PDB file of N, CA and C and ligand atoms in Angstrom:
ATOM      1  N   MET A   1     105.346  45.754 111.645  1.00  0.00           N
ATOM      2  CA  MET A   1     105.745  44.892 110.095  1.00  0.00           C
ATOM      3  C   MET A   1     105.064  43.742 110.357  1.00  0.00           C
ATOM      4  N   ASN A   2     104.783  42.746 108.890  1.00  0.00           N
ATOM      5  CA  ASN A   2     104.163  42.010 108.655  1.00  0.00           C
ATOM      6  C   ASN A   2     105.435  40.910 109.310  1.00  0.00           C
ATOM      7  N   PRO A   3     104.620  40.553 110.118  1.00  0.00           N
ATOM      8  CA  PRO A   3     105.214  39.011 110.822  1.00  0.00           C
ATOM      9  C   PRO A   3     106.158  38.155 109.822  1.00  0.00           C
ATOM     10  N   ARG A   4     105.755  37.795 109.170  1.00  0.00           N
ATOM     11  CA  ARG A   4     106.309  36.868 107.839  1.00  0.00           C
ATOM     12  C   ARG A   4     108.118  37.724 106.980  1.00  0.00           C
ATOM     13  N   LEU A   5     108.027  39.202 107.131  1.00  0.00           N
ATOM     14  CA  LEU A   5     108.770  40.203 106.896  1.00  0.00           C
ATOM     15  C   LEU A   5     109.859  40.458 108.016  1.00  0.00           C
ATOM     16  N   LYS A   6     109.324  40.189 109.172  1.00  0.00           N
ATOM     17  CA  LYS A   6     110.101  40.067 110.599  1.00  0.00           C
ATOM     18  C   LYS A   6     110.989  38.809 110.414  1.00  0.00           C
ATOM     19  N   ALA A   7     110.926  37.496 110.073  1.00  0.00           N
ATOM     20  CA  ALA A   7     111.395  36.388 110.333  1.00  0.00           C
ATOM     21  C   ALA A   7     112.521  35.960 109.142  1.00  0.00           C
ATOM     22  N   LEU A   8     112.454  37.157 108.020  1.00  0.00           N
ATOM     23  CA  LEU A   8     113.482  36.879 107.011  1.00  0.00           C
ATOM     24  C   LEU A   8     115.302  37.365 107.263  1.00  0.00           C
ATOM     25  N   LYS A   9     115.412  35.954 106.967  1.00  0.00           N
ATOM     26  CA  LYS A   9     117.399  37.021 108.147  1.00  0.00           C
ATOM     27  C   LYS A   9     118.167  36.692 106.252  1.00  0.00           C
ATOM     28  N   LYS A  10     117.700  36.598 105.429  1.00  0.00           N
ATOM     29  CA  LYS A  10     118.024  36.226 103.535  1.00  0.00           C
ATOM     30  C   LYS A  10     117.152  36.124 102.839  1.00  0.00           C
ATOM     31  N   HIS A  11     118.060  36.885 101.856  1.00  0.00           N
ATOM     32  CA  HIS A  11     117.037  37.288 100.685  1.00  0.00           C
ATOM     33  C   HIS A  11     117.783  36.221  99.117  1.00  0.00           C
ATOM     34  N   ILE A  12     117.484  35.105  98.728  1.00  0.00           N
ATOM     35  CA  ILE A  12     117.958  34.866  97.437  1.00  0.00           C
ATOM     36  C   ILE A  12     117.915  34.818  95.857  1.00  0.00           C
ATOM     37  N   PHE A  13     117.983  35.279  94.715  1.00  0.00           N
ATOM     38  CA  PHE A  13     118.372  35.586  93.721  1.00  0.00           C
ATOM     39  C   PHE A  13     118.344  33.655  92.432  1.00  0.00           C
ATOM     40  N   TYR A  14     117.781  33.630  91.373  1.00  0.00           N
ATOM     41  CA  TYR A  14     118.645  32.661  91.154  1.00  0.00           C
ATOM     42  C   TYR A  14     118.309  33.443  89.715  1.00  0.00           C
ATOM     43  N   CYS A  15     118.944  33.117  89.099  1.00  0.00           N
ATOM     44  CA  CYS A  15     118.504  32.973  87.063  1.00  0.00           C
ATOM     45  C   CYS A  15     117.588  32.426  86.846  1.00  0.00           C
ATOM     46  N   GLY A  16     116.023  32.527  85.812  1.00  0.00           N
ATOM     47  CA  GLY A  16     116.026  31.664  85.678  1.00  0.00           C
ATOM     48  C   GLY A  16     115.601  31.656  84.075  1.00  0.00           C
ATOM     49  N   SER A  17     116.233  32.381  83.934  1.00  0.00           N
ATOM     50  CA  SER A  17     116.608  32.970  82.127  1.00  0.00           C
ATOM     51  C   SER A  17     116.991  31.077  81.496  1.00  0.00           C
ATOM     52  N   GLU A  18     116.901  31.854  80.211  1.00  0.00           N
ATOM     53  CA  GLU A  18     117.184  30.396  79.393  1.00  0.00           C
ATOM     54  C   GLU A  18     118.360  29.392  79.748  1.00  0.00           C
ATOM     55  N   HIS A  19     119.304  30.051  79.467  1.00  0.00           N
ATOM     56  CA  HIS A  19     120.818  29.276  80.022  1.00  0.00           C
ATOM     57  C   HIS A  19     120.565  28.704  81.241  1.00  0.00           C
ATOM     58  N   CYS A  20     120.391  29.442  81.569  1.00  0.00           N
ATOM     59  CA  CYS A  20     120.491  28.500  83.103  1.00  0.00           C
ATOM     60  C   CYS A  20     119.598  27.601  83.706  1.00  0.00           C
ATOM     61  N   ASN A  21     118.485  27.620  82.900  1.00  0.00           N
ATOM     62  CA  ASN A  21     116.952  26.323  82.809  1.00  0.00           C
ATOM     63  C   ASN A  21     117.823  25.902  82.522  1.00  0.00           C
ATOM     64  N   GLY A  22     118.929  25.659  81.200  1.00  0.00           N
ATOM     65  CA  GLY A  22     119.158  25.041  80.693  1.00  0.00           C
ATOM     66  C   GLY A  22     120.244  23.766  81.718  1.00  0.00           C
ATOM     67  N   GLN A  23     120.823  24.773  82.553  1.00  0.00           N
ATOM     68  CA  GLN A  23     121.403  24.175  83.625  1.00  0.00           C
ATOM     69  C   GLN A  23     121.283  23.427  84.480  1.00  0.00           C
ATOM     70  N   ASP A  24     119.578  23.155  84.682  1.00  0.00           N
ATOM     71  CA  ASP A  24     118.975  22.842  85.840  1.00  0.00           C
ATOM     72  C   ASP A  24     118.945  23.796  86.275  1.00  0.00           C
ATOM     73  N   ALA A  25     118.821  25.389  86.857  1.00  0.00           N
ATOM     74  CA  ALA A  25     118.688  25.940  87.635  1.00  0.00           C
ATOM     75  C   ALA A  25     117.149  25.757  88.575  1.00  0.00           C
ATOM     76  N   GLU A  26     116.313  24.801  87.934  1.00  0.00           N
ATOM     77  CA  GLU A  26     114.452  24.890  88.772  1.00  0.00           C
ATOM     78  C   GLU A  26     115.269  24.495  89.478  1.00  0.00           C
ATOM     79  N   ALA A  27     115.987  23.003  89.226  1.00  0.00           N
ATOM     80  CA  ALA A  27     116.162  22.070  90.266  1.00  0.00           C
ATOM     81  C   ALA A  27     117.629  21.950  91.223  1.00  0.00           C
ATOM     82  N   VAL A  28     117.817  23.070  91.252  1.00  0.00           N
ATOM     83  CA  VAL A  28     118.817  23.827  92.331  1.00  0.00           C
ATOM     84  C   VAL A  28     118.316  24.246  93.200  1.00  0.00           C
ATOM     85  N   ILE A  29     117.293  25.409  92.319  1.00  0.00           N
ATOM     86  CA  ILE A  29     116.161  26.423  93.469  1.00  0.00           C
ATOM     87  C   ILE A  29     115.513  25.181  94.502  1.00  0.00           C
ATOM     88  N   ASP A  30     114.932  24.070  93.462  1.00  0.00           N
ATOM     89  CA  ASP A  30     114.419  23.384  94.404  1.00  0.00           C
ATOM     90  C   ASP A  30     114.956  22.825  95.753  1.00  0.00           C
ATOM     91  N   ALA A  31     116.458  21.724  95.612  1.00  0.00           N
ATOM     92  CA  ALA A  31     117.109  21.669  96.415  1.00  0.00           C
ATOM     93  C   ALA A  31     116.792  22.653  97.353  1.00  0.00           C
ATOM     94  N   PHE A  32     117.632  23.582  97.231  1.00  0.00           N
ATOM     95  CA  PHE A  32     117.451  25.070  98.021  1.00  0.00           C
ATOM     96  C   PHE A  32     115.929  24.815  99.281  1.00  0.00           C
ATOM     97  N   LYS A  33     114.814  25.051  98.209  1.00  0.00           N
ATOM     98  CA  LYS A  33     113.851  25.320  99.175  1.00  0.00           C
ATOM     99  C   LYS A  33     113.608  23.619  99.765  1.00  0.00           C
ATOM    100  N   GLU A  34     113.841  22.627  99.524  1.00  0.00           N
ATOM    101  CA  GLU A  34     113.671  21.394 100.777  1.00  0.00           C
ATOM    102  C   GLU A  34     114.554  21.232 101.148  1.00  0.00           C
ATOM    103  N   GLN A  35     116.049  21.550 101.098  1.00  0.00           N
ATOM    104  CA  GLN A  35     117.168  21.942 101.962  1.00  0.00           C
ATOM    105  C   GLN A  35     116.659  23.040 102.979  1.00  0.00           C
ATOM    106  N   PHE A  36     115.854  24.316 103.120  1.00  0.00           N
ATOM    107  CA  PHE A  36     115.876  25.222 104.204  1.00  0.00           C
ATOM    108  C   PHE A  36     114.763  24.491 105.271  1.00  0.00           C
ATOM    109  N   VAL A  37     113.382  23.889 104.105  1.00  0.00           N
ATOM    110  CA  VAL A  37     112.532  23.156 105.145  1.00  0.00           C
ATOM    111  C   VAL A  37     113.564  22.611 105.702  1.00  0.00           C
ATOM    112  N   GLU A  38     113.970  21.476 105.515  1.00  0.00           N
ATOM    113  CA  GLU A  38     114.734  20.413 106.320  1.00  0.00           C
ATOM    114  C   GLU A  38     116.049  21.223 107.326  1.00  0.00           C
ATOM    115  N   HIS A  39     116.260  21.938 107.355  1.00  0.00           N
ATOM    116  CA  HIS A  39     116.838  22.862 108.449  1.00  0.00           C
ATOM    117  C   HIS A  39     116.326  23.802 109.475  1.00  0.00           C
ATOM    118  N   GLY A  40     115.018  23.763 109.146  1.00  0.00           N
ATOM    119  CA  GLY A  40     113.587  24.654 109.822  1.00  0.00           C
ATOM    120  C   GLY A  40     114.087  26.106 109.172  1.00  0.00           C
ATOM    121  N   ILE A  41     114.718  26.037 107.964  1.00  0.00           N
ATOM    122  CA  ILE A  41     115.119  28.132 108.246  1.00  0.00           C
ATOM    123  C   ILE A  41     114.388  28.456 107.076  1.00  0.00           C
ATOM    124  N   HIS A  42     113.396  27.998 106.464  1.00  0.00           N
ATOM    125  CA  HIS A  42     112.394  27.821 105.330  1.00  0.00           C
ATOM    126  C   HIS A  42     111.864  29.004 105.342  1.00  0.00           C
ATOM    127  N   LYS A  43     111.578  30.037 106.564  1.00  0.00           N
ATOM    128  CA  LYS A  43     110.218  30.895 106.605  1.00  0.00           C
ATOM    129  C   LYS A  43     111.483  32.271 107.068  1.00  0.00           C
ATOM    130  N   GLU A  44     112.968  32.311 106.990  1.00  0.00           N
ATOM    131  CA  GLU A  44     114.017  33.116 107.216  1.00  0.00           C
ATOM    132  C   GLU A  44     114.312  33.294 105.715  1.00  0.00           C
ATOM    133  N   VAL A  45     114.527  32.756 105.136  1.00  0.00           N
ATOM    134  CA  VAL A  45     114.808  32.411 103.552  1.00  0.00           C
ATOM    135  C   VAL A  45     113.759  32.510 102.444  1.00  0.00           C
ATOM    136  N   LYS A  46     113.810  34.565 101.882  1.00  0.00           N
ATOM    137  CA  LYS A  46     113.063  34.788 100.400  1.00  0.00           C
ATOM    138  C   LYS A  46     113.488  34.423  99.221  1.00  0.00           C
ATOM    139  N   VAL A  47     113.251  33.382  98.519  1.00  0.00           N
ATOM    140  CA  VAL A  47     113.780  33.513  96.845  1.00  0.00           C
ATOM    141  C   VAL A  47     113.131  33.990  95.573  1.00  0.00           C
ATOM    142  N   ASN A  48     113.720  35.153  95.298  1.00  0.00           N
ATOM    143  CA  ASN A  48     113.361  35.370  93.460  1.00  0.00           C
ATOM    144  C   ASN A  48     114.029  34.547  92.832  1.00  0.00           C
ATOM    145  N   LYS A  49     113.387  34.981  91.560  1.00  0.00           N
ATOM    146  CA  LYS A  49     114.040  34.642  90.455  1.00  0.00           C
ATOM    147  C   LYS A  49     114.340  36.151  89.575  1.00  0.00           C
ATOM    148  N   THR A  50     115.441  35.995  89.389  1.00  0.00           N
ATOM    149  CA  THR A  50     115.671  36.826  87.867  1.00  0.00           C
ATOM    150  C   THR A  50     115.790  36.218  87.014  1.00  0.00           C
ATOM    151  N   SER A  51     115.755  37.426  85.957  1.00  0.00           N
ATOM    152  CA  SER A  51     116.247  36.967  83.779  1.00  0.00           C
ATOM    153  C   SER A  51     117.721  37.097  84.172  1.00  0.00           C
ATOM    154  N   CYS A  52     118.233  37.085  82.692  1.00  0.00           N
ATOM    155  CA  CYS A  52     120.203  37.006  82.737  1.00  0.00           C
ATOM    156  C   CYS A  52     120.591  38.104  83.645  1.00  0.00           C
ATOM    157  N   LEU A  53     121.114  37.649  83.955  1.00  0.00           N
ATOM    158  CA  LEU A  53     122.317  38.247  84.972  1.00  0.00           C
ATOM    159  C   LEU A  53     123.399  38.387  83.628  1.00  0.00           C
ATOM    160  N   GLY A  54     123.499  38.363  82.845  1.00  0.00           N
ATOM    161  CA  GLY A  54     124.191  38.586  81.801  1.00  0.00           C
ATOM    162  C   GLY A  54     126.242  37.615  81.575  1.00  0.00           C
ATOM    163  N   MET A  55     125.832  36.543  82.475  1.00  0.00           N
ATOM    164  CA  MET A  55     127.293  35.521  82.496  1.00  0.00           C
ATOM    165  C   MET A  55     127.031  34.706  82.408  1.00  0.00           C
ATOM    166  N   CYS A  56     125.997  34.213  81.247  1.00  0.00           N
ATOM    167  CA  CYS A  56     125.188  33.134  80.719  1.00  0.00           C
ATOM    168  C   CYS A  56     126.588  31.905  80.426  1.00  0.00           C
ATOM    169  N   GLY A  57     125.898  30.880  80.770  1.00  0.00           N
ATOM    170  CA  GLY A  57     127.131  29.345  80.849  1.00  0.00           C
ATOM    171  C   GLY A  57     127.759  29.373  81.498  1.00  0.00           C
ATOM    172  N   ASN A  58     127.585  30.274  83.057  1.00  0.00           N
ATOM    173  CA  ASN A  58     128.125  30.127  84.228  1.00  0.00           C
ATOM    174  C   ASN A  58     127.146  29.559  85.473  1.00  0.00           C
ATOM    175  N   GLY A  59     126.389  29.396  84.754  1.00  0.00           N
ATOM    176  CA  GLY A  59     125.432  29.289  85.865  1.00  0.00           C
ATOM    177  C   GLY A  59     124.802  27.865  86.189  1.00  0.00           C
ATOM    178  N   PRO A  60     124.043  27.919  86.950  1.00  0.00           N
ATOM    179  CA  PRO A  60     123.298  27.820  87.624  1.00  0.00           C
ATOM    180  C   PRO A  60     123.806  29.049  88.672  1.00  0.00           C
ATOM    181  N   PHE A  61     123.204  30.260  88.785  1.00  0.00           N
ATOM    182  CA  PHE A  61     123.540  31.394  90.020  1.00  0.00           C
ATOM    183  C   PHE A  61     122.791  31.197  91.418  1.00  0.00           C
ATOM    184  N   ILE A  62     123.508  31.305  92.324  1.00  0.00           N
ATOM    185  CA  ILE A  62     122.934  31.833  93.866  1.00  0.00           C
ATOM    186  C   ILE A  62     123.221  32.676  94.081  1.00  0.00           C
ATOM    187  N   LEU A  63     122.459  34.179  94.592  1.00  0.00           N
ATOM    188  CA  LEU A  63     122.990  35.468  94.923  1.00  0.00           C
ATOM    189  C   LEU A  63     121.998  35.483  96.010  1.00  0.00           C
ATOM    190  N   VAL A  64     123.116  35.500  96.962  1.00  0.00           N
ATOM    191  CA  VAL A  64     122.929  35.608  98.539  1.00  0.00           C
ATOM    192  C   VAL A  64     123.080  37.064  99.335  1.00  0.00           C
ATOM    193  N   TYR A  65     121.831  37.133  99.627  1.00  0.00           N
ATOM    194  CA  TYR A  65     122.013  38.872 100.355  1.00  0.00           C
ATOM    195  C   TYR A  65     121.427  38.577 101.875  1.00  0.00           C
ATOM    196  N   PRO A  66     121.304  39.497 103.097  1.00  0.00           N
ATOM    197  CA  PRO A  66     122.517  40.850 102.776  1.00  0.00           C
ATOM    198  C   PRO A  66     124.248  41.118 102.616  1.00  0.00           C
ATOM    199  N   GLU A  67     124.258  38.975 102.387  1.00  0.00           N
ATOM    200  CA  GLU A  67     126.149  39.047 102.558  1.00  0.00           C
ATOM    201  C   GLU A  67     126.700  39.726 101.124  1.00  0.00           C
ATOM    202  N   GLY A  68     125.759  39.683  99.623  1.00  0.00           N
ATOM    203  CA  GLY A  68     126.286  40.011  98.219  1.00  0.00           C
ATOM    204  C   GLY A  68     126.644  38.824  97.612  1.00  0.00           C
ATOM    205  N   ILE A  69     126.746  37.683  98.452  1.00  0.00           N
ATOM    206  CA  ILE A  69     127.501  36.772  96.766  1.00  0.00           C
ATOM    207  C   ILE A  69     126.796  36.180  96.723  1.00  0.00           C
ATOM    208  N   TRP A  70     127.451  35.712  95.651  1.00  0.00           N
ATOM    209  CA  TRP A  70     127.567  35.133  93.695  1.00  0.00           C
ATOM    210  C   TRP A  70     127.992  33.511  93.940  1.00  0.00           C
ATOM    211  N   TYR A  71     127.246  33.031  94.033  1.00  0.00           N
ATOM    212  CA  TYR A  71     128.154  31.562  93.528  1.00  0.00           C
ATOM    213  C   TYR A  71     127.569  31.524  92.045  1.00  0.00           C
ATOM    214  N   TYR A  72     128.057  30.458  91.507  1.00  0.00           N
ATOM    215  CA  TYR A  72     128.399  30.218  90.105  1.00  0.00           C
ATOM    216  C   TYR A  72     127.914  28.388  89.961  1.00  0.00           C
ATOM    217  N   ASN A  73     127.724  28.109  88.435  1.00  0.00           N
ATOM    218  CA  ASN A  73     128.174  26.878  88.453  1.00  0.00           C
ATOM    219  C   ASN A  73     127.400  26.120  89.733  1.00  0.00           C
ATOM    220  N   VAL A  74     126.231  26.086  90.509  1.00  0.00           N
ATOM    221  CA  VAL A  74     125.765  25.586  91.677  1.00  0.00           C
ATOM    222  C   VAL A  74     125.184  24.152  91.062  1.00  0.00           C
ATOM    223  N   THR A  75     125.435  23.267  91.992  1.00  0.00           N
ATOM    224  CA  THR A  75     124.586  21.916  90.536  1.00  0.00           C
ATOM    225  C   THR A  75     123.721  21.564  91.844  1.00  0.00           C
ATOM    226  N   VAL A  76     122.676  20.575  91.907  1.00  0.00           N
ATOM    227  CA  VAL A  76     121.605  20.040  92.975  1.00  0.00           C
ATOM    228  C   VAL A  76     122.369  19.268  93.942  1.00  0.00           C
ATOM    229  N   ASP A  77     123.766  19.103  94.077  1.00  0.00           N
ATOM    230  CA  ASP A  77     124.810  18.060  94.084  1.00  0.00           C
ATOM    231  C   ASP A  77     125.584  19.127  95.543  1.00  0.00           C
ATOM    232  N   ASP A  78     125.729  20.541  95.028  1.00  0.00           N
ATOM    233  CA  ASP A  78     126.037  21.200  95.951  1.00  0.00           C
ATOM    234  C   ASP A  78     125.300  22.219  97.108  1.00  0.00           C
ATOM    235  N   VAL A  79     124.685  21.998  96.306  1.00  0.00           N
ATOM    236  CA  VAL A  79     123.198  22.365  97.929  1.00  0.00           C
ATOM    237  C   VAL A  79     123.271  22.543  99.263  1.00  0.00           C
ATOM    238  N   PRO A  80     123.218  20.862  99.653  1.00  0.00           N
ATOM    239  CA  PRO A  80     123.490  20.691 100.700  1.00  0.00           C
ATOM    240  C   PRO A  80     124.752  21.213 101.562  1.00  0.00           C
ATOM    241  N   ARG A  81     125.930  21.117 100.991  1.00  0.00           N
ATOM    242  CA  ARG A  81     126.963  22.059 101.863  1.00  0.00           C
ATOM    243  C   ARG A  81     126.314  23.350 101.872  1.00  0.00           C
ATOM    244  N   ILE A  82     126.411  23.794 100.848  1.00  0.00           N
ATOM    245  CA  ILE A  82     125.964  25.786 100.787  1.00  0.00           C
ATOM    246  C   ILE A  82     124.715  25.854 101.716  1.00  0.00           C
ATOM    247  N   VAL A  83     124.344  25.159 102.079  1.00  0.00           N
ATOM    248  CA  VAL A  83     122.801  25.088 102.595  1.00  0.00           C
ATOM    249  C   VAL A  83     123.290  25.440 104.126  1.00  0.00           C
ATOM    250  N   GLU A  84     124.605  24.158 104.712  1.00  0.00           N
ATOM    251  CA  GLU A  84     125.170  23.487 105.951  1.00  0.00           C
ATOM    252  C   GLU A  84     125.637  25.246 106.566  1.00  0.00           C
ATOM    253  N   GLU A  85     126.868  24.383 105.746  1.00  0.00           N
ATOM    254  CA  GLU A  85     128.174  26.038 105.820  1.00  0.00           C
ATOM    255  C   GLU A  85     127.727  26.615 105.875  1.00  0.00           C
ATOM    256  N   HIS A  86     127.014  28.034 104.779  1.00  0.00           N
ATOM    257  CA  HIS A  86     126.713  28.970 105.030  1.00  0.00           C
ATOM    258  C   HIS A  86     125.633  29.589 105.327  1.00  0.00           C
ATOM    259  N   PHE A  87     124.341  28.944 105.343  1.00  0.00           N
ATOM    260  CA  PHE A  87     123.074  29.334 105.672  1.00  0.00           C
ATOM    261  C   PHE A  87     122.576  28.896 107.286  1.00  0.00           C
ATOM    262  N   VAL A  88     123.674  28.147 107.515  1.00  0.00           N
ATOM    263  CA  VAL A  88     123.358  27.325 108.939  1.00  0.00           C
ATOM    264  C   VAL A  88     124.156  27.509 109.489  1.00  0.00           C
ATOM    265  N   GLY A  89     125.799  27.168 109.328  1.00  0.00           N
ATOM    266  CA  GLY A  89     126.617  27.861 109.940  1.00  0.00           C
ATOM    267  C   GLY A  89     127.785  28.793 109.436  1.00  0.00           C
ATOM    268  N   LYS A  90     127.105  30.037 108.715  1.00  0.00           N
ATOM    269  CA  LYS A  90     127.535  31.385 108.063  1.00  0.00           C
ATOM    270  C   LYS A  90     128.728  30.850 108.045  1.00  0.00           C
ATOM    271  N   GLU A  91     128.959  30.097 106.916  1.00  0.00           N
ATOM    272  CA  GLU A  91     130.681  30.893 106.151  1.00  0.00           C
ATOM    273  C   GLU A  91     130.346  30.016 104.801  1.00  0.00           C
ATOM    274  N   PRO A  92     131.062  30.930 103.670  1.00  0.00           N
ATOM    275  CA  PRO A  92     130.402  30.559 102.545  1.00  0.00           C
ATOM    276  C   PRO A  92     131.040  29.725 102.269  1.00  0.00           C
ATOM    277  N   VAL A  93     130.922  29.190 101.316  1.00  0.00           N
ATOM    278  CA  VAL A  93     131.726  27.787 100.333  1.00  0.00           C
ATOM    279  C   VAL A  93     132.553  29.236  99.283  1.00  0.00           C
ATOM    280  N   GLU A  94     133.481  28.843  99.642  1.00  0.00           N
ATOM    281  CA  GLU A  94     134.287  29.956  99.056  1.00  0.00           C
ATOM    282  C   GLU A  94     134.533  29.395  97.816  1.00  0.00           C
ATOM    283  N   GLU A  95     134.841  27.752  97.597  1.00  0.00           N
ATOM    284  CA  GLU A  95     135.250  27.748  96.093  1.00  0.00           C
ATOM    285  C   GLU A  95     134.136  27.048  94.618  1.00  0.00           C
ATOM    286  N   LEU A  96     132.784  27.914  95.794  1.00  0.00           N
ATOM    287  CA  LEU A  96     131.686  27.895  94.467  1.00  0.00           C
ATOM    288  C   LEU A  96     131.237  30.077  94.635  1.00  0.00           C
ATOM    289  N   VAL A  97     132.231  30.581  95.406  1.00  0.00           N
ATOM    290  CA  VAL A  97     131.908  31.859  95.065  1.00  0.00           C
ATOM    291  C   VAL A  97     132.524  32.468  93.778  1.00  0.00           C
ATOM    292  N   LEU A  98     132.166  33.127  92.860  1.00  0.00           N
ATOM    293  CA  LEU A  98     132.223  34.451  91.976  1.00  0.00           C
ATOM    294  C   LEU A  98     132.728  35.173  92.497  1.00  0.00           C
ATOM    295  N   MET A  99     132.107  35.794  93.207  1.00  0.00           N
ATOM    296  CA  MET A  99     132.057  37.312  93.628  1.00  0.00           C
ATOM    297  C   MET A  99     131.200  38.036  94.485  1.00  0.00           C
ATOM    298  N   ARG A 100     131.879  38.904  95.208  1.00  0.00           N
ATOM    299  CA  ARG A 100     130.910  39.762  96.393  1.00  0.00           C
ATOM    300  C   ARG A 100     130.876  40.940  96.410  1.00  0.00           C
ATOM    301  N   MET A 101     129.288  41.402  96.435  1.00  0.00           N
ATOM    302  CA  MET A 101     129.155  42.897  96.096  1.00  0.00           C
ATOM    303  C   MET A 101     130.110  43.939  97.141  1.00  0.00           C
ATOM    304  N   GLU A 102     130.735  44.483  96.737  1.00  0.00           N
ATOM    305  CA  GLU A 102     130.825  45.157  97.619  1.00  0.00           C
ATOM    306  C   GLU A 102     129.929  46.088  98.505  1.00  0.00           C
ATOM    307  N   GLY A 103     129.911  46.337  99.524  1.00  0.00           N
ATOM    308  CA  GLY A 103     129.685  47.020 100.575  1.00  0.00           C
ATOM    309  C   GLY A 103     128.269  46.255 101.202  1.00  0.00           C
TER     310      GLY A 103
HETATM  311  S1  FES B   1     120.278  32.844  81.862  1.00  0.00           S
HETATM  312 FE1  FES B   1     121.066  32.663  83.211  1.00  0.00          FE
HETATM  313  S2  FES B   1     123.289  34.815  82.974  1.00  0.00           S
HETATM  314 FE2  FES B   1     121.712  34.518  81.558  1.00  0.00          FE
END
């Protein structure tokens, strides 16, 4: 297996469509990328943009897999806490969780 793929532990998606972009989705994902580097976990997380998730007005959304957790209304100020508590500490930030995918 490709060593880059073998190192991955999480895959996150963010909505990059019009409404979420208007709510600073790109700034939020840039903040995540900075935090991943700061915590030395940037090689463990794959980041991809999605099209509209059909819940415009509640973004930006950050979807975290394999947990299947959807964060909503994420701000740049929320990012350090999400990375420290969820990505490093393994405890999701419940007050920002919209839903969890079953299974
Ligand atoms: S534009 Fe992001 S949910 Fe629709």
